[in-house]
Short mmCIF file of C-alpha atoms in Angstrom, two decimals:
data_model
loop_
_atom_site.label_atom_id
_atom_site.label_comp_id
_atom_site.label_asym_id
_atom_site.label_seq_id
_atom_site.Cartn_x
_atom_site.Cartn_y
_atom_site.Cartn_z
CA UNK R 1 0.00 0.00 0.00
CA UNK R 2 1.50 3.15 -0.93
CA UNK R 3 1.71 5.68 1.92
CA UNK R 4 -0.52 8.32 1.71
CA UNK R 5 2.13 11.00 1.89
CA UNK R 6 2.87 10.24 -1.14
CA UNK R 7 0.03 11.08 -3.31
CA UNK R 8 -0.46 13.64 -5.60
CA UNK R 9 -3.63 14.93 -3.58
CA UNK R 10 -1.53 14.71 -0.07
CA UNK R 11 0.58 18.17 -0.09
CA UNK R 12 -1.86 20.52 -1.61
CA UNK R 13 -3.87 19.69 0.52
CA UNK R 14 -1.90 19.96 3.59
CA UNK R 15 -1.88 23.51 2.28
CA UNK R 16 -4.96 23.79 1.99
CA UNK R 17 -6.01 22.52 5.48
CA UNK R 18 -2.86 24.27 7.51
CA UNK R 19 -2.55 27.22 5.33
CA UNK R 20 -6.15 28.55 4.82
CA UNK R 21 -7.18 28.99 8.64
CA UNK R 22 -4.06 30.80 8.76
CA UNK R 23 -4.61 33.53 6.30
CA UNK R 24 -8.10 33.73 7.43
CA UNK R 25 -6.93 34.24 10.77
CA UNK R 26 -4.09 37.07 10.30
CA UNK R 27 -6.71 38.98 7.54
CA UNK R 28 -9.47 38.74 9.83
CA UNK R 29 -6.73 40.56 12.51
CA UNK R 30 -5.49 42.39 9.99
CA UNK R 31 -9.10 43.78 8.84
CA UNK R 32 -10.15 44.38 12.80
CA UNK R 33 -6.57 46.86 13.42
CA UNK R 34 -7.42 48.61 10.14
CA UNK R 35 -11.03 49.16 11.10
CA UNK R 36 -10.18 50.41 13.85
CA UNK R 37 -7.95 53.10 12.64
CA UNK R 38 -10.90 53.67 9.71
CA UNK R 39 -8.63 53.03 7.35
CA UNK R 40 -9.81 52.59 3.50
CA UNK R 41 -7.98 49.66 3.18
CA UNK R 42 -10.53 47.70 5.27
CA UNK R 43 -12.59 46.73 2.69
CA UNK R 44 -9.80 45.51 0.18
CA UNK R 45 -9.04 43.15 3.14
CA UNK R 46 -12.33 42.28 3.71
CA UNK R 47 -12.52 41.05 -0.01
CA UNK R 48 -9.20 38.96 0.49
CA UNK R 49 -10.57 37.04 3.86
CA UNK R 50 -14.29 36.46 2.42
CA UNK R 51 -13.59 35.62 -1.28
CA UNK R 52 -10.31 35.82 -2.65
CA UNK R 53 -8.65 33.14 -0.49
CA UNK R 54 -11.63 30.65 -0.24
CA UNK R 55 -11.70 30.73 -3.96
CA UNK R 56 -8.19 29.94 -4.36
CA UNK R 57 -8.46 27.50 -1.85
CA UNK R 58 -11.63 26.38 -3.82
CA UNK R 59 -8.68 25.96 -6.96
CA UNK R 60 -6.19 24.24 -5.31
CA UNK R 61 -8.83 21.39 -4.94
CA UNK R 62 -10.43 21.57 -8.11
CA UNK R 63 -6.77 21.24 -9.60
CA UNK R 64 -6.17 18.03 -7.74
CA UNK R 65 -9.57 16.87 -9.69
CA UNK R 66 -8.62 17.58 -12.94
CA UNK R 67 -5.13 15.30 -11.68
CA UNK R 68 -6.75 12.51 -11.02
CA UNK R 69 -8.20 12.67 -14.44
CA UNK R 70 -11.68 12.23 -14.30
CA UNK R 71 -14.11 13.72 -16.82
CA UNK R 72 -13.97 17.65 -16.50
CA UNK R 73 -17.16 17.95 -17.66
CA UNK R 74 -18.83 21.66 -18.34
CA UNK R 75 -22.12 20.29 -16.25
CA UNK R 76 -19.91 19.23 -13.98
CA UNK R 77 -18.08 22.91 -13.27
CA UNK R 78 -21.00 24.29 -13.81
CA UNK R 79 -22.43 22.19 -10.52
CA UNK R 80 -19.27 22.91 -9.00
CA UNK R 81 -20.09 26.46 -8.58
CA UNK R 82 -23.41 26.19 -8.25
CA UNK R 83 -22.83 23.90 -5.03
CA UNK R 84 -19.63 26.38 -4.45
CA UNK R 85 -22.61 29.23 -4.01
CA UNK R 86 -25.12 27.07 -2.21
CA UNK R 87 -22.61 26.54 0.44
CA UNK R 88 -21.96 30.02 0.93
CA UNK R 89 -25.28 30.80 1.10
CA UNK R 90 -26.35 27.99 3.86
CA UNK R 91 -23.11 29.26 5.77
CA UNK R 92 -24.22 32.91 6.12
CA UNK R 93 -27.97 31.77 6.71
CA UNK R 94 -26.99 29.31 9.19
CA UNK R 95 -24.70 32.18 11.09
CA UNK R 96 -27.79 35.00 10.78
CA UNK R 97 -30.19 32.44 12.17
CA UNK R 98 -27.88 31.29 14.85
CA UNK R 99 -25.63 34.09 15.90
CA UNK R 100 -26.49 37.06 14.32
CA UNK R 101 -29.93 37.45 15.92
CA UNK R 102 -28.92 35.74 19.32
CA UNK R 103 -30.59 37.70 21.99
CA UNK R 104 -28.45 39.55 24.37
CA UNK R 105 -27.06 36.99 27.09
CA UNK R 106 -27.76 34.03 25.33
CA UNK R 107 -25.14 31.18 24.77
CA UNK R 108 -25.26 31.79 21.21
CA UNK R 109 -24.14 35.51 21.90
CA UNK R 110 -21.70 34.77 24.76
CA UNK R 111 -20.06 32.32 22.37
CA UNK R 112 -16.50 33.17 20.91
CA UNK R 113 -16.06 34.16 17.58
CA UNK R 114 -12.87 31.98 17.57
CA UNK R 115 -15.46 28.79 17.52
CA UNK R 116 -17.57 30.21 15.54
CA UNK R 117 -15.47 30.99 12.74
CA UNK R 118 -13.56 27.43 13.29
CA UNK R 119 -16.79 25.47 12.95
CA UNK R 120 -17.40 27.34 9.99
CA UNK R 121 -14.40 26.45 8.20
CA UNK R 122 -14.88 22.86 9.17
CA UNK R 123 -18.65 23.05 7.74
CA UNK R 124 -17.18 23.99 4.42
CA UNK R 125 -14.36 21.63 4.76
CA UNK R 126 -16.91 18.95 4.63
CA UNK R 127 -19.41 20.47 2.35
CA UNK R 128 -16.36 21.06 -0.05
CA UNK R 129 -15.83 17.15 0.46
CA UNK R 130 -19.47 15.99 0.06
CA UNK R 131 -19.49 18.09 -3.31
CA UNK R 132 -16.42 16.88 -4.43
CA UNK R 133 -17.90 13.39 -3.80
CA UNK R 134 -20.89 13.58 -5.88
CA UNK R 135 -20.04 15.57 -8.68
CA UNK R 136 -16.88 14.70 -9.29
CA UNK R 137 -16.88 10.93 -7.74
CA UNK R 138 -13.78 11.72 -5.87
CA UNK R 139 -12.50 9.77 -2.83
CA UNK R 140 -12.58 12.23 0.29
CA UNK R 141 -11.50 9.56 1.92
CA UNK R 142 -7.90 10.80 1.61
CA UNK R 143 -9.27 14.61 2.51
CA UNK R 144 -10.24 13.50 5.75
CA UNK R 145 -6.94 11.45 6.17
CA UNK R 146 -5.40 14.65 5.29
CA UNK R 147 -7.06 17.17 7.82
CA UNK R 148 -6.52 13.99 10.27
CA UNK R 149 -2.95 14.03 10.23
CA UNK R 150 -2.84 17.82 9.82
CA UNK R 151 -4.69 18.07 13.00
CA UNK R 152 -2.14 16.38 14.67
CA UNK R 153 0.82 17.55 12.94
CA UNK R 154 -0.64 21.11 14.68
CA UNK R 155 -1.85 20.32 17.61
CA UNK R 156 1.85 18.52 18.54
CA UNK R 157 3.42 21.51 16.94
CA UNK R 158 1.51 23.94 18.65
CA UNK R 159 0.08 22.24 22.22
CA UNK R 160 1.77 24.99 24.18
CA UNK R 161 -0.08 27.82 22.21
CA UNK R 162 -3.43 26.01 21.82
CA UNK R 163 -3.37 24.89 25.48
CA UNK R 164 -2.83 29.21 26.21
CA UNK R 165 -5.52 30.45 23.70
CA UNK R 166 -8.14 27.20 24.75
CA UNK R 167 -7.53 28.29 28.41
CA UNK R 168 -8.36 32.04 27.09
CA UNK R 169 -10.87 31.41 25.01
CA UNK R 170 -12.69 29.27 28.34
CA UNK R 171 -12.49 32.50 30.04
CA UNK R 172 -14.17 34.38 26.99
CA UNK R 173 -16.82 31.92 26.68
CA UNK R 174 -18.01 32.43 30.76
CA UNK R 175 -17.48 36.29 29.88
CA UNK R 176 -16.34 37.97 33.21
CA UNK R 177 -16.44 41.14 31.17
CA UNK R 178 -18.20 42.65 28.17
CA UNK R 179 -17.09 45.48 25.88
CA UNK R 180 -16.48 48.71 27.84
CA UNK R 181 -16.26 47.32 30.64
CA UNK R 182 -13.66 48.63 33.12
CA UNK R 183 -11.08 45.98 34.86
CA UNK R 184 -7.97 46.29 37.22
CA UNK R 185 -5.79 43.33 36.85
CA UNK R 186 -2.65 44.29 39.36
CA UNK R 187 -1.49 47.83 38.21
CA UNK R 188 -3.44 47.51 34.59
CA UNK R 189 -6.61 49.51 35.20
CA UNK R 190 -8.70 50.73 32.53
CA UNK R 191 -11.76 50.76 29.55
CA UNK R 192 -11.99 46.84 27.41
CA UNK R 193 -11.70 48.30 24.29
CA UNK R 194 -11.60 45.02 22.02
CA UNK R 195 -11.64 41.10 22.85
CA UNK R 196 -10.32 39.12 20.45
CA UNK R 197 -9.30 34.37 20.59
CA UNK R 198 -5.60 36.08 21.63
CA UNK R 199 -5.79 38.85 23.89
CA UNK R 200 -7.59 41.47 25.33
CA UNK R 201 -7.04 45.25 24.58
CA UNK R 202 -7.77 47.70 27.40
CA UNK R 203 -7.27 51.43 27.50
CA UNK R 204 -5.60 53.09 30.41
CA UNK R 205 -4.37 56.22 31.16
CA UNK R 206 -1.04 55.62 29.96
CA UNK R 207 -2.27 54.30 26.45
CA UNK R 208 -3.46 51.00 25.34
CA UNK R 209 -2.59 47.60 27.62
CA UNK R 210 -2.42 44.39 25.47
CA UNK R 211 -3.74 41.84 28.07
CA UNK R 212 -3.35 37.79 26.49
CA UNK R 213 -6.31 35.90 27.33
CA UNK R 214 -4.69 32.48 29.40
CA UNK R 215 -2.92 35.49 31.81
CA UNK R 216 -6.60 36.89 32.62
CA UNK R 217 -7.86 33.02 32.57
CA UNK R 218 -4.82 32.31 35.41
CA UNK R 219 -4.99 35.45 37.26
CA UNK R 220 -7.34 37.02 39.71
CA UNK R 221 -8.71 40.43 38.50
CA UNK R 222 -11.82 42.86 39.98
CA UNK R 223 -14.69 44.06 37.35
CA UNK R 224 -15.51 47.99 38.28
CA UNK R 225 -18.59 47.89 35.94
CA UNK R 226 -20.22 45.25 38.01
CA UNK R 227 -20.30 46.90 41.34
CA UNK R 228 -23.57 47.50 42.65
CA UNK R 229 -24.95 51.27 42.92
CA UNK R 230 -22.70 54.20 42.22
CA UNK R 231 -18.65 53.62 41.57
CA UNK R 232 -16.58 55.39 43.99
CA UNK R 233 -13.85 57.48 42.98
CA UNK R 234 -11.41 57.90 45.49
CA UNK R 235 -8.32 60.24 46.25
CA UNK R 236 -5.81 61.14 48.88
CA UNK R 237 -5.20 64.56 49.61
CA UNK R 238 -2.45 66.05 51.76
CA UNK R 239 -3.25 69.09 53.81
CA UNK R 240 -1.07 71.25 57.09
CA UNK R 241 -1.53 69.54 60.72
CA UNK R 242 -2.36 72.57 61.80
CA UNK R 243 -5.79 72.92 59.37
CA UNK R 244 -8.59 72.10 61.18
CA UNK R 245 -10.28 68.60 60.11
CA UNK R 246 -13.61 69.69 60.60
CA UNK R 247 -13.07 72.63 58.27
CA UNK R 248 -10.93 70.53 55.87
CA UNK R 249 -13.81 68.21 55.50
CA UNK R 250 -16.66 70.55 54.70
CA UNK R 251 -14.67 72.37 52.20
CA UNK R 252 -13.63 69.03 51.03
CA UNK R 253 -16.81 67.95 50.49
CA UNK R 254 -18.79 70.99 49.39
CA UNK R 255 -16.64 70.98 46.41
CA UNK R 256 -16.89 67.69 45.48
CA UNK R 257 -20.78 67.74 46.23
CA UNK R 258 -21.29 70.57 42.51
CA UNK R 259 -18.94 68.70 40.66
CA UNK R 260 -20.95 68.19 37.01
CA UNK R 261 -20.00 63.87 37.83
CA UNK R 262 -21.63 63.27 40.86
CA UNK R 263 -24.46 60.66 40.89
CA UNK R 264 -27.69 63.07 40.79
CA UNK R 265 -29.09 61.99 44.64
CA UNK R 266 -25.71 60.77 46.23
CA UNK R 267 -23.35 62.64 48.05
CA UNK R 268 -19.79 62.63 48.34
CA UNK R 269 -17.89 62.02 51.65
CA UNK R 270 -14.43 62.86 53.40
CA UNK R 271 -12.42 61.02 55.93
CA UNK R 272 -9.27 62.31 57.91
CA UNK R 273 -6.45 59.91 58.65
CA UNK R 274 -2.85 60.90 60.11
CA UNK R 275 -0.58 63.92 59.51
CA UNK R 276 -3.05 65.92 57.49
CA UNK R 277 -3.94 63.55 55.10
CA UNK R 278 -7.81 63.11 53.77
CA UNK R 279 -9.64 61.20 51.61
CA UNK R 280 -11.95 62.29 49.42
CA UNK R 281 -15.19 59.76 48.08
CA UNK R 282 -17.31 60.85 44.84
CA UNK R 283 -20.15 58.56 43.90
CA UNK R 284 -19.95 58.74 40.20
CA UNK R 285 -21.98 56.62 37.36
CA UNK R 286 -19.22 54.37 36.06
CA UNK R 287 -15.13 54.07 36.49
CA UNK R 288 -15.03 56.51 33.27
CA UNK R 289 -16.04 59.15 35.29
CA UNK R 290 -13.26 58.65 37.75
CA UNK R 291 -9.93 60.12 36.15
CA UNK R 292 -12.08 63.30 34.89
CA UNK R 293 -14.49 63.59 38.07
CA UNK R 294 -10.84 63.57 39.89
CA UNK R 295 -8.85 66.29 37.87
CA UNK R 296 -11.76 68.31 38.35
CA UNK R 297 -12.19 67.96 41.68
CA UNK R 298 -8.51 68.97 42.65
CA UNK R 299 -8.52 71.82 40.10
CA UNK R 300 -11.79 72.84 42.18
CA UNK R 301 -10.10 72.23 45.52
CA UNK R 302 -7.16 74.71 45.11
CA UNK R 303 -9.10 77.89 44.64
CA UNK R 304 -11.68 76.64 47.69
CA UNK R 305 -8.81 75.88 49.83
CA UNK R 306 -7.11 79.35 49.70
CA UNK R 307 -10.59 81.39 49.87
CA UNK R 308 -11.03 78.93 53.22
CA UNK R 309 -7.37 79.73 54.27
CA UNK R 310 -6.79 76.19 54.03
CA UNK R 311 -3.20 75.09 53.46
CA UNK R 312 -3.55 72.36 50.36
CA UNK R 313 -0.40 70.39 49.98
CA UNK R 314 1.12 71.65 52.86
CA UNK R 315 1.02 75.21 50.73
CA UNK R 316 2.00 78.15 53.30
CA UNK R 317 2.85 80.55 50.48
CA UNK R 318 -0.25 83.53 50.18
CA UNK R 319 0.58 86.16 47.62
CA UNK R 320 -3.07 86.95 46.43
CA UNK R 321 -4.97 88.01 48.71
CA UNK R 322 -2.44 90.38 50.39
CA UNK R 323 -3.17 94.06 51.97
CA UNK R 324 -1.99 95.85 49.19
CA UNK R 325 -4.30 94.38 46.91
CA UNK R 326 -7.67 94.58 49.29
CA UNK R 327 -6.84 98.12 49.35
CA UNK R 328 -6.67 98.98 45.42
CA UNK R 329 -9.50 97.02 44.78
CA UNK R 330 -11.36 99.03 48.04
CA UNK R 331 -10.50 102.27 46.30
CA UNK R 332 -11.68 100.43 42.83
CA UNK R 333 -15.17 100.00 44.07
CA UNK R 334 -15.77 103.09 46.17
CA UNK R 335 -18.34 104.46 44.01
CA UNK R 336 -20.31 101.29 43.49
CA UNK R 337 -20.35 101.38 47.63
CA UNK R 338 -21.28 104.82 48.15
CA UNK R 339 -17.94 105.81 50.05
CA UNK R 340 -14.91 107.89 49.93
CA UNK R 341 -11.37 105.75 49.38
CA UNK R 342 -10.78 106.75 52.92
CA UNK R 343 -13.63 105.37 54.66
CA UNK R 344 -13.25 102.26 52.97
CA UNK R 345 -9.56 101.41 54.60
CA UNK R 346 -11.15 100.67 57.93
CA UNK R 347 -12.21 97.66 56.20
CA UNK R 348 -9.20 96.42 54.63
CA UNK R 349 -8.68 93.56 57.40
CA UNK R 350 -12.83 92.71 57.16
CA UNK R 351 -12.74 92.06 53.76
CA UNK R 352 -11.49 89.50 51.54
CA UNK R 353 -9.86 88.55 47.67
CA UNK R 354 -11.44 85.39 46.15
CA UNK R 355 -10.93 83.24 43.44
CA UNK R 356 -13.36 80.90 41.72
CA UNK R 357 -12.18 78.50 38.63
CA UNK R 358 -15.00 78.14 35.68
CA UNK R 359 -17.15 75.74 36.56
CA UNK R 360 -17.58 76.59 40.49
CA UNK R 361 -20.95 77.70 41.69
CA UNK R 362 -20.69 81.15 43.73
CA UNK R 363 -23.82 80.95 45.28
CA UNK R 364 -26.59 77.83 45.87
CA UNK R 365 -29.85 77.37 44.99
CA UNK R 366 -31.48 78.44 48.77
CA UNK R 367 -28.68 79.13 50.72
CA UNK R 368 -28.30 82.74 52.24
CA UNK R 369 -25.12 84.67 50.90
CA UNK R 370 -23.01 85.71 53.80
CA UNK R 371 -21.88 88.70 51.63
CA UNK R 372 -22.11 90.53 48.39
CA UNK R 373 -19.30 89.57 46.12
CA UNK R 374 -18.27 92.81 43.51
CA UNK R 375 -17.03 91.25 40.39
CA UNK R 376 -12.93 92.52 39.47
CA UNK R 377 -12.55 89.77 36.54
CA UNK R 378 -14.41 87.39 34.93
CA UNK R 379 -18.05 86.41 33.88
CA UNK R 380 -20.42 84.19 35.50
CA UNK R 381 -23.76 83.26 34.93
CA UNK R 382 -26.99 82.92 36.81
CA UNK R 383 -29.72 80.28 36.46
CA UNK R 384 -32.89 79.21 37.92
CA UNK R 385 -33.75 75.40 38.50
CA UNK R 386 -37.18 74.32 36.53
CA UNK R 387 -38.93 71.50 37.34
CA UNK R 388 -37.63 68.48 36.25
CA UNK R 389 -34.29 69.78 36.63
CA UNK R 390 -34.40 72.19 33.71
CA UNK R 391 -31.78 74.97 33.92
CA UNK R 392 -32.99 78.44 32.72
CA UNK R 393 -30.54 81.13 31.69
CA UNK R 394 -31.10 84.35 33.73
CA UNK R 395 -28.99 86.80 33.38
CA UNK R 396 -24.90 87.20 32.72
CA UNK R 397 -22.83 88.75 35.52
CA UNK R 398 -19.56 90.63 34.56
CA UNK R 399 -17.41 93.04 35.75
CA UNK R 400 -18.67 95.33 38.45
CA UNK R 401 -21.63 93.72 38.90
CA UNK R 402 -22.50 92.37 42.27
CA UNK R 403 -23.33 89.06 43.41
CA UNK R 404 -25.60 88.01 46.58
CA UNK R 405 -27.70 90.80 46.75
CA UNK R 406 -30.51 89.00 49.43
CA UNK R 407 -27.45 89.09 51.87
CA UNK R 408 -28.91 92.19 52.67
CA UNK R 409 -32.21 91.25 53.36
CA UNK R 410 -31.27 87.60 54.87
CA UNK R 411 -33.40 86.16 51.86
CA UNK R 412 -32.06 82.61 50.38
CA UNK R 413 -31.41 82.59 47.41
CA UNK R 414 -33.21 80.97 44.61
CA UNK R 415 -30.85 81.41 41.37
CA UNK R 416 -27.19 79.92 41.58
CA UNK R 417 -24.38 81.58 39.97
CA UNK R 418 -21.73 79.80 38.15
CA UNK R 419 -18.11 80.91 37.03
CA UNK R 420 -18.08 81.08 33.29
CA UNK R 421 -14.37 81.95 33.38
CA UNK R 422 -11.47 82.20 36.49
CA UNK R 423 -13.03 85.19 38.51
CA UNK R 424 -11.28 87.14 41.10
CA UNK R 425 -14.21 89.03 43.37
CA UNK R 426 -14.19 91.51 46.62
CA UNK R 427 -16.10 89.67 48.94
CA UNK R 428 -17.79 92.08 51.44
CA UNK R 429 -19.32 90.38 54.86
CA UNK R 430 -22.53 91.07 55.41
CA UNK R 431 -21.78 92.95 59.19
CA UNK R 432 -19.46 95.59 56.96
CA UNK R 433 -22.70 95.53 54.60
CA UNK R 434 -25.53 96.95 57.15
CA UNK R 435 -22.91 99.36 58.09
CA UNK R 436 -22.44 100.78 54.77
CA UNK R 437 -26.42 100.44 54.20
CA UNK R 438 -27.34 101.60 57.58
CA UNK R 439 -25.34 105.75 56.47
CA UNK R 440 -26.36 105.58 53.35
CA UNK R 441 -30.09 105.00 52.65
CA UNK R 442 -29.22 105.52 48.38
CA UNK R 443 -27.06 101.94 48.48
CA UNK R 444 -30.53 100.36 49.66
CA UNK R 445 -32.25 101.89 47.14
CA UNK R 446 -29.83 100.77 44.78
CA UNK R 447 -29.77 97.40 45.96
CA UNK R 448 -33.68 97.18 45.85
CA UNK R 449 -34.13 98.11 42.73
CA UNK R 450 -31.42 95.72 41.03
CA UNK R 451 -33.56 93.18 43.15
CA UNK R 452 -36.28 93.96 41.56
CA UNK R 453 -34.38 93.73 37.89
CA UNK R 454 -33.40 90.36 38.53
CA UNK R 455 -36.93 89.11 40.02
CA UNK R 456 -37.97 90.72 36.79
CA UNK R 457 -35.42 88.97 34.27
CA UNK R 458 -36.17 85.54 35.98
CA UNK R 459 -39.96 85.48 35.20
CA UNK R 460 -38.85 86.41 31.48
CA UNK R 461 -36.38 83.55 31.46
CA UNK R 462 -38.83 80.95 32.23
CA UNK R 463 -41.56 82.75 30.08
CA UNK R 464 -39.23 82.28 27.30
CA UNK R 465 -38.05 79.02 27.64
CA UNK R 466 -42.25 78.54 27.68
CA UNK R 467 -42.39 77.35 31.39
CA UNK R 468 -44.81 78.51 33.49
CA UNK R 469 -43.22 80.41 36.79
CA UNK R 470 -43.67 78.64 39.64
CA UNK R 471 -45.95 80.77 42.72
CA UNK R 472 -42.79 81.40 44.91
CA UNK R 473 -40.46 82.47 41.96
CA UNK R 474 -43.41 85.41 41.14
CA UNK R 475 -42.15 87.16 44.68
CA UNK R 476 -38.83 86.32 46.20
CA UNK R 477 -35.91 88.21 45.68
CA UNK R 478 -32.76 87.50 43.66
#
């Protein structure tokens, strides 16, 4: 008996059988980076994976039929291609009614594409046999002896590299994670971007962290998207001994409580440990908040801790808010306050330089302002609350203008004001206030009757954004 290595058929289609999941596999790759990227080349690739190389696959076999010399027929090409066709088409049908339109959960849609595209090629192996068989009258005995021995020829060659990608693909299959998920794996932390049979791709902070699938299968990692309720975002933050915790805390927290991030409902929280160090807790929606809820959250913190006299990081240097400056800016808003430069100076060491970053509210919705605030730089803007959470545009606050008016009358306040841009403001306490109101009755009258513009531009606000004011918005004071 001659040994089958020997036949004509044997090699080609060795090449066929080792060679063809191969270039499937590296286009298929090959197609996924390039999508990625949009590149145009994507769909030439496409065309070389679906077609091109399963139709010279397709010729390598049809060659070894017209070697064995068997009536080439034109019916019989003809059928060839026809079956060729019918193949594809039962293929695709089979993986639309299957996979395609698994629902969400299923086995079918937790299964990996690496069996689903090897079962695929194994269908047409064997279709491509059957076909071969009954138009042709070939023996597929020898195919099948063929992908037999090339089976094992591979799976001795590579048992190492199947055994890591099996192990991998296990751990895809039971799918601890989905697509945009976020994982920490020791100090890899970050967004799944792409799972793959290899590897899995996830983006970090540093860039993109190529993660092979048997290290996640043997390894112990955490999923952050599966925590229950909000994710926490946590931070250390390093403040003087000498700062009061108490006072550490509630600036702590107040800032992190108007962050834009925050879970609508939850509230953030702040614990002290030794030597001035704090830690801060924002309830957020998912770990993708975290990095950008953070950064803004220490931005925030450095312009609250200096208008709380708060020494962040330790910080003991002060070069803003300095006597010099409380004085210009005193002399700078004289006339808006109804005084002489010199009467003003007795008030140098009562009043106070702030800044606010954009973003930072300068007054809340119902709170009573401890002060007016006279704008130096900067624009901020002022907006009611609607129901249903609607914001409505009030009014725009720059330069000069004054902020916390109802400080006056002890009123809270029932418009916020946010920082459009960095601000720097003159905030005036509202004991130095009465005094100034208290000599000069035309400041009141001043005050009132900007009141009464704001009270005014509010109903118009709502009016035009076709809301109907609300009963106590008709009489309180802005």
């Amino acid at each position: 008996m001659t040994e089958v290595w020997l036949e004509s058929w044997f090699w080609p289609s060795i090449a066929v059988i080792v060679g063809l999941p191969i270039v499937l596999l590296v286009l298929g790759e090959l197609q996924e980076s390039l999508a990625q990227r949009g590149s145009p080349a994507t769909r030439v690739v496409r065309l070389l994976r679906n077609y091109v190389a399963p139709v010279a696959a397709l010729l390598v076999l049809v060659a070894q039929a017209e070697g064995a010399q068997v009536d080439a027929s034109w019916s019989r090409i003809v059928a060839t291609v026809l079956g060729f066709l019918v193949i594809i088409v039962l293929i695709n049908g089979l993986n639309v009614a299957l996979f395609t339109t698994a629902r969400k959960g299923s086995w079918r849609e937790r299964l990996p594409s690496i069996f689903v595209d090897v079962g695929r090629f194994l269908l047409i192996t064997v279709s491509i046999a059957i076909l071969f068989s009954w138009v042709w009258g070939a023996d597929i005995g020898g195919l099948f002896t063929a992908l037999g021995i090339g089976s094992i020829v591979i799976g001795l060659a590579l048992q190492n590299a199947v055994g890591s990608v099996l192990s991998g693909l296990l751990l895809l299959f039971e799918q601890p994670f989905e697509l945009g998920d976020h994982l920490q794996m020791g100090d890899v932390r970050g967004r799944v971007i792409e799972v793959n049979w290899r590897s899995v791709h996830i983006r970090t902070i540093g860039g993109v962290v190529i993660v092979p699938n048997s290290e996640l299968a043997g390894a112990s990692f955490a999923n952050l998207s599966r925590k229950e309720g909000p994710y926490s975002a946590c931070a250390m933050v390093q403040f003087a001994t000498e700062d009061p915790p108490e006072s550490v805390i509630r600036v702590m927290t107040q800032v992190a409580a108007d962050l834009p991030m925050i879970v609508e409902g939850a509230q953030p929280s702040a614990d002290a440990f030794a030597a001035g160090q704090y830690e801060i807790t924002i309830p957020v929606a998912s770990p993708s908040e975290e990095y950008g809820a953070l950064s803004e959250f220490r931005r925030r913190l450095w312009y609250a801790a200096r208008r709380a006299g708060l020494k962040l990081d330790r910080d003991y240097y002060v070069d803003y808010d300095t006597v010099e400056r409380r004085r210009a800016m005193l002399v700078r808003f004289c006339a808006a306050l109804y005084c002489a430069p010199d009467e003003l100076q007795q008030y140098v060491d009562r009043v106070r330089i702030e800044r606010y970053v954009a973003g930072e509210k300068l007054q809340h919705i119902g709170e009573v302002p401890d002060g007016i605030r006279l704008i130096d730089a900067g624009v901020a803007h002022m907006v009611v609350e609607a129901a249903g959470g609607a914001r409505v545009p009030v009014t725009e606050l720059t330069r000069d203008e004054i902020v916390g008016l109802t400080s006056l009358t002890r009123q809270g306040i029932n418009a916020a004001v946010h920082a459009v841009t960095e601000m720097t403001v003159l905030a005036v306490p509202v004991d130095v206030l009465d005094r100034l109101v208290a000599s000069r009755p035309e400041l009141a009258r001043d005050f009132g009757r900007e009141i009464d513009n704001r009270r005014r531009l509010v109903r118009e606000a709502f009016i035009k954004a076709g809301l109907e004011v609300p009963p106590g918005q008709r009489t309180i004071a802005y």
